[in-house]
């Protein structure tokens, strides 16, 4: 199969090329697809065993909703706005062959929606204005997009797949939720022969000069699990009551605390490709075996 240039590929000696990446966008062949699906099945089962309900959310998020979450203050550089061609420019665009490679901004309407940069945003926005007396657990998977300053194979993509398990409830319930999955991630990695280094990371949900940031220095709220080459394959995130306050989500009569466990599925494929020297079929078998005992 001829490949577009430039393209980054992943190969092994048995099945040939298993994935292609161009402009931060990945195409996976069957061995990589099967491995990715097996990983997602493990993480989905973890959610079910925790009592999480499966849900899916819209593929686009309203800019006005994201503004209430300080999205454009904290990391607007990651945003991927979505717009449409202005009706008055359709004829001119169709007649202009130079528009084949790019759409001029003058031809585009204002962007009112963005692609999600994390799977949990749809969940949080869906729960706006709700109230519960017991913890609410939800698991979801989404195609996410981050306008990174550079791309690097499956390690750093513009578009990627994220599975999350979200807990909404008391501070204690969220801490327990994250603690259980911190143990599961470590045990699962060890069973696969992966060395995952747990490291604190900056929480993107809090404004950088706010009181929550000062609190974070005393009690880190985001941990990442790093493969030996520095790729973060998973994270646990304690949002405290930030989303509960901003979106009127209540637990037992007070702003709810929220937290999520996140898995970057293509990054796991990358890490396991390293571990099994490109033999994704062997990695797939290992995931199914380790998943049964995780």
PDB file of N, CA, C and O in Angstrom, residues 54-92:
ATOM      1  N   UNK A  54     -22.282   3.014  31.884  1.00  0.00           N
ATOM      2  CA  UNK A  54     -21.696   3.440  30.617  1.00  0.00           C
ATOM      3  C   UNK A  54     -22.580   4.507  29.962  1.00  0.00           C
ATOM      4  O   UNK A  54     -23.794   4.350  29.865  1.00  0.00           O
ATOM      5  N   UNK A  55     -21.953   5.581  29.519  1.00  0.00           N
ATOM      6  CA  UNK A  55     -22.660   6.624  28.789  1.00  0.00           C
ATOM      7  C   UNK A  55     -21.770   7.146  27.667  1.00  0.00           C
ATOM      8  O   UNK A  55     -20.539   7.037  27.728  1.00  0.00           O
ATOM      9  N   UNK A  56     -22.394   7.722  26.640  1.00  0.00           N
ATOM     10  CA  UNK A  56     -21.661   8.423  25.589  1.00  0.00           C
ATOM     11  C   UNK A  56     -22.251   9.817  25.462  1.00  0.00           C
ATOM     12  O   UNK A  56     -23.426  10.043  25.788  1.00  0.00           O
ATOM     13  N   UNK A  57     -21.436  10.744  24.974  1.00  0.00           N
ATOM     14  CA  UNK A  57     -21.807  12.154  24.952  1.00  0.00           C
ATOM     15  C   UNK A  57     -21.582  12.736  23.571  1.00  0.00           C
ATOM     16  O   UNK A  57     -20.921  12.123  22.720  1.00  0.00           O
ATOM     17  N   UNK A  58     -22.126  13.933  23.322  1.00  0.00           N
ATOM     18  CA  UNK A  58     -21.950  14.535  21.992  1.00  0.00           C
ATOM     19  C   UNK A  58     -20.477  14.696  21.628  1.00  0.00           C
ATOM     20  O   UNK A  58     -19.614  14.881  22.484  1.00  0.00           O
ATOM     21  N   UNK A  59     -20.214  14.644  20.335  1.00  0.00           N
ATOM     22  CA  UNK A  59     -18.840  14.750  19.837  1.00  0.00           C
ATOM     23  C   UNK A  59     -18.317  16.179  19.872  1.00  0.00           C
ATOM     24  O   UNK A  59     -17.111  16.400  19.707  1.00  0.00           O
ATOM     25  N   UNK A  60     -19.205  17.156  20.067  1.00  0.00           N
ATOM     26  CA  UNK A  60     -18.820  18.558  20.119  1.00  0.00           C
ATOM     27  C   UNK A  60     -19.271  19.168  21.435  1.00  0.00           C
ATOM     28  O   UNK A  60     -20.310  18.786  22.000  1.00  0.00           O
ATOM     29  N   UNK A  61     -18.490  20.133  21.929  1.00  0.00           N
ATOM     30  CA  UNK A  61     -18.803  20.835  23.169  1.00  0.00           C
ATOM     31  C   UNK A  61     -19.026  22.312  22.865  1.00  0.00           C
ATOM     32  O   UNK A  61     -18.292  22.908  22.065  1.00  0.00           O
ATOM     33  N   UNK A  62     -20.012  22.896  23.502  1.00  0.00           N
ATOM     34  CA  UNK A  62     -20.300  24.309  23.261  1.00  0.00           C
ATOM     35  C   UNK A  62     -19.242  25.184  23.908  1.00  0.00           C
ATOM     36  O   UNK A  62     -18.872  24.991  25.073  1.00  0.00           O
ATOM     37  N   UNK A  63     -18.769  26.169  23.157  1.00  0.00           N
ATOM     38  CA  UNK A  63     -17.752  27.079  23.673  1.00  0.00           C
ATOM     39  C   UNK A  63     -18.253  27.808  24.916  1.00  0.00           C
ATOM     40  O   UNK A  63     -17.498  28.035  25.865  1.00  0.00           O
ATOM     41  N   UNK A  64     -19.524  28.170  24.947  1.00  0.00           N
ATOM     42  CA  UNK A  64     -20.051  28.901  26.097  1.00  0.00           C
ATOM     43  C   UNK A  64     -20.049  28.035  27.354  1.00  0.00           C
ATOM     44  O   UNK A  64     -19.877  28.550  28.470  1.00  0.00           O
ATOM     45  N   UNK A  65     -20.212  26.719  27.207  1.00  0.00           N
ATOM     46  CA  UNK A  65     -20.129  25.829  28.366  1.00  0.00           C
ATOM     47  C   UNK A  65     -18.688  25.706  28.844  1.00  0.00           C
ATOM     48  O   UNK A  65     -18.415  25.724  30.049  1.00  0.00           O
ATOM     49  N   UNK A  66     -17.756  25.547  27.914  1.00  0.00           N
ATOM     50  CA  UNK A  66     -16.352  25.428  28.295  1.00  0.00           C
ATOM     51  C   UNK A  66     -15.848  26.703  28.964  1.00  0.00           C
ATOM     52  O   UNK A  66     -14.977  26.651  29.841  1.00  0.00           O
ATOM     53  N   UNK A  67     -16.390  27.837  28.587  1.00  0.00           N
ATOM     54  CA  UNK A  67     -15.966  29.097  29.208  1.00  0.00           C
ATOM     55  C   UNK A  67     -16.265  29.093  30.701  1.00  0.00           C
ATOM     56  O   UNK A  67     -15.506  29.656  31.498  1.00  0.00           O
ATOM     57  N   UNK A  68     -17.351  28.453  31.116  1.00  0.00           N
ATOM     58  CA  UNK A  68     -17.689  28.408  32.544  1.00  0.00           C
ATOM     59  C   UNK A  68     -16.702  27.557  33.335  1.00  0.00           C
ATOM     60  O   UNK A  68     -16.676  27.624  34.563  1.00  0.00           O
ATOM     61  N   UNK A  69     -15.900  26.752  32.637  1.00  0.00           N
ATOM     62  CA  UNK A  69     -14.917  25.880  33.282  1.00  0.00           C
ATOM     63  C   UNK A  69     -13.498  26.440  33.182  1.00  0.00           C
ATOM     64  O   UNK A  69     -12.528  25.725  33.429  1.00  0.00           O
ATOM     65  N   UNK A  70     -13.378  27.723  32.827  1.00  0.00           N
ATOM     66  CA  UNK A  70     -12.068  28.387  32.675  1.00  0.00           C
ATOM     67  C   UNK A  70     -11.209  27.738  31.597  1.00  0.00           C
ATOM     68  O   UNK A  70      -9.982  27.844  31.625  1.00  0.00           O
ATOM     69  N   UNK A  71     -11.855  27.073  30.643  1.00  0.00           N
ATOM     70  CA  UNK A  71     -11.107  26.370  29.605  1.00  0.00           C
ATOM     71  C   UNK A  71     -10.203  27.316  28.824  1.00  0.00           C
ATOM     72  O   UNK A  71      -9.035  27.012  28.560  1.00  0.00           O
ATOM     73  N   UNK A  72     -10.716  28.471  28.475  1.00  0.00           N
ATOM     74  CA  UNK A  72      -9.959  29.393  27.630  1.00  0.00           C
ATOM     75  C   UNK A  72      -8.941  30.201  28.424  1.00  0.00           C
ATOM     76  O   UNK A  72      -8.091  30.864  27.839  1.00  0.00           O
ATOM     77  N   UNK A  73      -9.010  30.121  29.737  1.00  0.00           N
ATOM     78  CA  UNK A  73      -7.987  30.742  30.572  1.00  0.00           C
ATOM     79  C   UNK A  73      -6.842  29.776  30.817  1.00  0.00           C
ATOM     80  O   UNK A  73      -5.674  30.165  30.869  1.00  0.00           O
ATOM     81  N   UNK A  74      -7.159  28.489  30.978  1.00  0.00           N
ATOM     82  CA  UNK A  74      -6.151  27.513  31.394  1.00  0.00           C
ATOM     83  C   UNK A  74      -5.352  26.932  30.237  1.00  0.00           C
ATOM     84  O   UNK A  74      -4.134  26.821  30.314  1.00  0.00           O
ATOM     85  N   UNK A  75      -6.024  26.475  29.190  1.00  0.00           N
ATOM     86  CA  UNK A  75      -5.260  25.904  28.078  1.00  0.00           C
ATOM     87  C   UNK A  75      -5.993  26.062  26.742  1.00  0.00           C
ATOM     88  O   UNK A  75      -6.331  25.090  26.071  1.00  0.00           O
ATOM     89  N   UNK A  76      -6.204  27.314  26.321  1.00  0.00           N
ATOM     90  CA  UNK A  76      -6.838  27.523  25.012  1.00  0.00           C
ATOM     91  C   UNK A  76      -5.988  27.011  23.855  1.00  0.00           C
ATOM     92  O   UNK A  76      -6.512  26.718  22.780  1.00  0.00           O
ATOM     93  N   UNK A  77      -4.675  26.872  24.079  1.00  0.00           N
ATOM     94  CA  UNK A  77      -3.776  26.399  23.030  1.00  0.00           C
ATOM     95  C   UNK A  77      -4.075  24.969  22.596  1.00  0.00           C
ATOM     96  O   UNK A  77      -3.692  24.558  21.497  1.00  0.00           O
ATOM     97  N   UNK A  78      -4.769  24.189  23.452  1.00  0.00           N
ATOM     98  CA  UNK A  78      -5.099  22.814  23.094  1.00  0.00           C
ATOM     99  C   UNK A  78      -6.386  22.709  22.290  1.00  0.00           C
ATOM    100  O   UNK A  78      -6.673  21.665  21.709  1.00  0.00           O
ATOM    101  N   UNK A  79      -7.166  23.780  22.269  1.00  0.00           N
ATOM    102  CA  UNK A  79      -8.499  23.722  21.687  1.00  0.00           C
ATOM    103  C   UNK A  79      -8.506  23.522  20.185  1.00  0.00           C
ATOM    104  O   UNK A  79      -7.659  24.044  19.459  1.00  0.00           O
ATOM    105  N   UNK A  80      -9.482  22.746  19.712  1.00  0.00           N
ATOM    106  CA  UNK A  80      -9.706  22.528  18.274  1.00  0.00           C
ATOM    107  C   UNK A  80     -11.133  22.982  17.945  1.00  0.00           C
ATOM    108  O   UNK A  80     -12.084  22.199  18.042  1.00  0.00           O
ATOM    109  N   UNK A  81     -11.308  24.259  17.584  1.00  0.00           N
ATOM    110  CA  UNK A  81     -12.651  24.768  17.281  1.00  0.00           C
ATOM    111  C   UNK A  81     -13.226  24.118  16.023  1.00  0.00           C
ATOM    112  O   UNK A  81     -12.503  23.727  15.109  1.00  0.00           O
ATOM    113  N   UNK A  82     -14.551  24.041  15.987  1.00  0.00           N
ATOM    114  CA  UNK A  82     -15.267  23.499  14.839  1.00  0.00           C
ATOM    115  C   UNK A  82     -16.205  24.580  14.308  1.00  0.00           C
ATOM    116  O   UNK A  82     -16.903  25.239  15.076  1.00  0.00           O
ATOM    117  N   UNK A  83     -16.202  24.769  13.008  1.00  0.00           N
ATOM    118  CA  UNK A  83     -17.054  25.794  12.416  1.00  0.00           C
ATOM    119  C   UNK A  83     -17.667  25.261  11.126  1.00  0.00           C
ATOM    120  O   UNK A  83     -17.625  24.056  10.859  1.00  0.00           O
ATOM    121  N   UNK A  84     -18.227  26.151  10.317  1.00  0.00           N
ATOM    122  CA  UNK A  84     -18.813  25.769   9.036  1.00  0.00           C
ATOM    123  C   UNK A  84     -18.455  26.837   8.006  1.00  0.00           C
ATOM    124  O   UNK A  84     -18.040  27.950   8.357  1.00  0.00           O
ATOM    125  N   UNK A  85     -18.625  26.505   6.751  1.00  0.00           N
ATOM    126  CA  UNK A  85     -18.382  27.466   5.691  1.00  0.00           C
ATOM    127  C   UNK A  85     -19.562  28.437   5.629  1.00  0.00           C
ATOM    128  O   UNK A  85     -20.729  28.032   5.670  1.00  0.00           O
ATOM    129  N   UNK A  86     -19.266  29.718   5.559  1.00  0.00           N
ATOM    130  CA  UNK A  86     -20.321  30.725   5.469  1.00  0.00           C
ATOM    131  C   UNK A  86     -21.160  30.499   4.214  1.00  0.00           C
ATOM    132  O   UNK A  86     -20.613  30.281   3.121  1.00  0.00           O
ATOM    133  N   UNK A  87     -22.485  30.537   4.330  1.00  0.00           N
ATOM    134  CA  UNK A  87     -23.336  30.295   3.150  1.00  0.00           C
ATOM    135  C   UNK A  87     -23.021  31.231   1.981  1.00  0.00           C
ATOM    136  O   UNK A  87     -23.083  30.809   0.818  1.00  0.00           O
ATOM    137  N   UNK A  88     -22.653  32.478   2.284  1.00  0.00           N
ATOM    138  CA  UNK A  88     -22.389  33.431   1.206  1.00  0.00           C
ATOM    139  C   UNK A  88     -21.055  33.181   0.512  1.00  0.00           C
ATOM    140  O   UNK A  88     -20.744  33.822  -0.496  1.00  0.00           O
ATOM    141  N   UNK A  89     -20.249  32.236   1.058  1.00  0.00           N
ATOM    142  CA  UNK A  89     -18.943  31.940   0.463  1.00  0.00           C
ATOM    143  C   UNK A  89     -18.915  30.591  -0.250  1.00  0.00           C
ATOM    144  O   UNK A  89     -17.896  30.205  -0.820  1.00  0.00           O
ATOM    145  N   UNK A  90     -20.022  29.876  -0.247  1.00  0.00           N
ATOM    146  CA  UNK A  90     -20.035  28.536  -0.827  1.00  0.00           C
ATOM    147  C   UNK A  90     -19.735  28.550  -2.329  1.00  0.00           C
ATOM    148  O   UNK A  90     -18.929  27.763  -2.826  1.00  0.00           O
ATOM    149  N   UNK A  91     -20.367  29.430  -3.069  1.00  0.00           N
ATOM    150  CA  UNK A  91     -20.165  29.462  -4.513  1.00  0.00           C
ATOM    151  C   UNK A  91     -18.740  29.842  -4.867  1.00  0.00           C
ATOM    152  O   UNK A  91     -18.112  29.226  -5.746  1.00  0.00           O
ATOM    153  N   UNK A  92     -18.211  30.853  -4.178  1.00  0.00           N
ATOM    154  CA  UNK A  92     -16.847  31.297  -4.453  1.00  0.00           C
ATOM    155  C   UNK A  92     -15.844  30.205  -4.118  1.00  0.00           C
ATOM    156  O   UNK A  92     -14.857  30.000  -4.833  1.00  0.00           O
TER     157      UNK A  92
END
